[in-house]
């Protein structure tokens, strides 16, 4: 970072599913407590795939720079087709690709994947 070069980042959420209900879509809920000149991209099980969802440019508050606990709240509900999920190991990739400043970033509040309403629960 001494030469003012910055890079976007990708977070991975790894989880197992005992079964996948192929008859419906799953719902990924992403609540963001703050974002500063950022973008959220969501991919499922393939980090190089086209993004299932992108927020576009979001956030103009300065809570990242001032280490605040929250800024403007954002909530995204992303439909995840069951065909993207597999029985066994799965990964959700959350990418923030923008990288022109050290203060660009996303502060997550919560991330939740919901099965279709009539699915069999995933017991572990």
Coordinates of C-alpha atoms in Angstrom, one line a residue:
X1 CA 0.0 0.0 0.0
X2 CA 3.0 2.3 0.2
X3 CA 2.6 3.0 -3.6
X4 CA -1.1 3.7 -3.4
X5 CA -2.1 0.5 -5.1
X6 CA -5.3 -1.1 -3.7
X7 CA -7.1 -4.3 -4.6
X8 CA -10.7 -5.4 -4.3
X9 CA -11.4 -8.3 -2.0
X10 CA -13.6 -11.5 -2.0
X11 CA -15.0 -13.1 1.2
X12 CA -16.0 -16.7 1.1
X13 CA -18.8 -18.3 3.1
X14 CA -18.4 -22.1 3.1
X15 CA -21.3 -24.3 4.2
X16 CA -22.7 -27.8 3.7
X17 CA -26.2 -28.7 2.6
X18 CA -27.6 -32.2 3.3
X19 CA -30.1 -31.8 0.4
X20 CA -31.1 -29.1 -2.1
X21 CA -34.8 -28.4 -2.9
X22 CA -34.6 -28.2 -6.7
X23 CA -38.2 -27.1 -7.0
X24 CA -37.7 -23.5 -5.9
X25 CA -35.2 -20.7 -5.4
X26 CA -33.3 -20.0 -2.2
X27 CA -33.1 -16.5 -0.8
X28 CA -29.8 -14.8 0.2
X29 CA -30.4 -11.8 2.4
X30 CA -27.4 -9.4 2.8
X31 CA -27.7 -6.5 5.2
X32 CA -25.0 -3.9 4.9
X33 CA -24.4 -1.5 7.9
X34 CA -22.3 0.8 5.8
X35 CA -20.6 1.1 2.3
X36 CA -18.3 3.7 0.9
X37 CA -18.0 4.0 -2.9
X38 CA -18.2 0.2 -3.1
X39 CA -20.0 -2.5 -5.0
X40 CA -21.3 -5.9 -3.8
X41 CA -21.1 -8.9 -6.2
X42 CA -22.5 -12.3 -5.3
X43 CA -21.4 -15.6 -6.8
X44 CA -22.3 -19.1 -5.9
X45 CA -19.8 -22.0 -6.0
X46 CA -17.7 -20.5 -8.8
X47 CA -15.6 -17.4 -8.1
X48 CA -15.1 -16.8 -11.8
X49 CA -18.7 -17.0 -12.9
X50 CA -20.7 -14.0 -13.9
X51 CA -22.1 -12.4 -10.8
X52 CA -25.5 -13.6 -9.8
X53 CA -26.1 -10.2 -8.3
X54 CA -24.3 -6.8 -8.3
X55 CA -25.4 -3.8 -6.4
X56 CA -23.7 -1.3 -8.6
X57 CA -21.9 1.6 -6.9
X58 CA -23.3 2.1 -3.4
X59 CA -22.4 4.2 -0.3
X60 CA -21.3 7.8 0.1
X61 CA -21.0 8.0 3.9
X62 CA -17.7 8.0 5.6
X63 CA -18.2 5.4 8.3
X64 CA -15.4 3.2 6.9
X65 CA -12.9 6.0 7.1
X66 CA -13.8 7.0 10.6
X67 CA -14.2 3.4 11.9
X68 CA -17.9 4.0 12.6
X69 CA -20.2 1.3 13.7
X70 CA -22.8 2.0 11.0
X71 CA -23.7 4.4 8.1
X72 CA -26.6 4.3 5.6
X73 CA -28.2 0.8 5.8
X74 CA -28.7 -1.3 2.7
X75 CA -30.7 -4.6 2.4
X76 CA -30.5 -6.9 -0.6
X77 CA -32.6 -9.9 -1.2
X78 CA -31.0 -12.1 -3.9
X79 CA -32.8 -15.1 -5.5
X80 CA -30.5 -18.0 -5.7
X81 CA -31.6 -20.7 -8.2
X82 CA -31.4 -24.1 -6.6
X83 CA -29.4 -25.3 -9.7
X84 CA -26.4 -23.3 -8.3
X85 CA -26.4 -25.2 -5.0
X86 CA -25.2 -28.7 -4.5
X87 CA -25.6 -31.4 -1.9
X88 CA -22.5 -31.2 0.2
X89 CA -20.0 -28.4 0.2
X90 CA -21.0 -24.9 -1.1
X91 CA -19.4 -21.5 -1.2
X92 CA -20.9 -18.0 -1.4
X93 CA -18.4 -15.5 -2.8
X94 CA -19.0 -11.8 -1.8
X95 CA -16.7 -9.5 -3.8
X96 CA -16.1 -5.8 -3.4
X97 CA -14.1 -5.2 -6.6
X98 CA -13.5 -1.4 -6.4
X99 CA -10.1 -0.3 -5.4
X100 CA -9.2 3.3 -5.9
X101 CA -9.0 4.3 -2.2
X102 CA -8.1 2.7 1.2
X103 CA -11.5 3.8 2.5
X104 CA -13.7 1.9 0.0
X105 CA -15.4 -1.0 1.7
X106 CA -18.5 -2.7 2.9
X107 CA -19.4 -3.3 6.6
X108 CA -21.8 -6.2 6.8
X109 CA -24.6 -6.4 9.4
X110 CA -25.8 -9.9 8.6
X111 CA -25.9 -12.5 5.8
X112 CA -28.5 -15.2 5.8
X113 CA -29.4 -17.9 3.3
X114 CA -33.0 -19.1 3.5
X115 CA -34.3 -22.4 2.0
X116 CA -37.6 -22.4 0.2
X117 CA -40.6 -22.3 2.6
X118 CA -41.6 -26.0 2.1
X119 CA -38.1 -27.5 2.2
X120 CA -36.9 -30.2 4.5
X121 CA -34.7 -28.6 7.2
X122 CA -30.9 -29.2 7.0
X123 CA -30.0 -31.1 10.2
X124 CA -26.4 -31.5 11.3

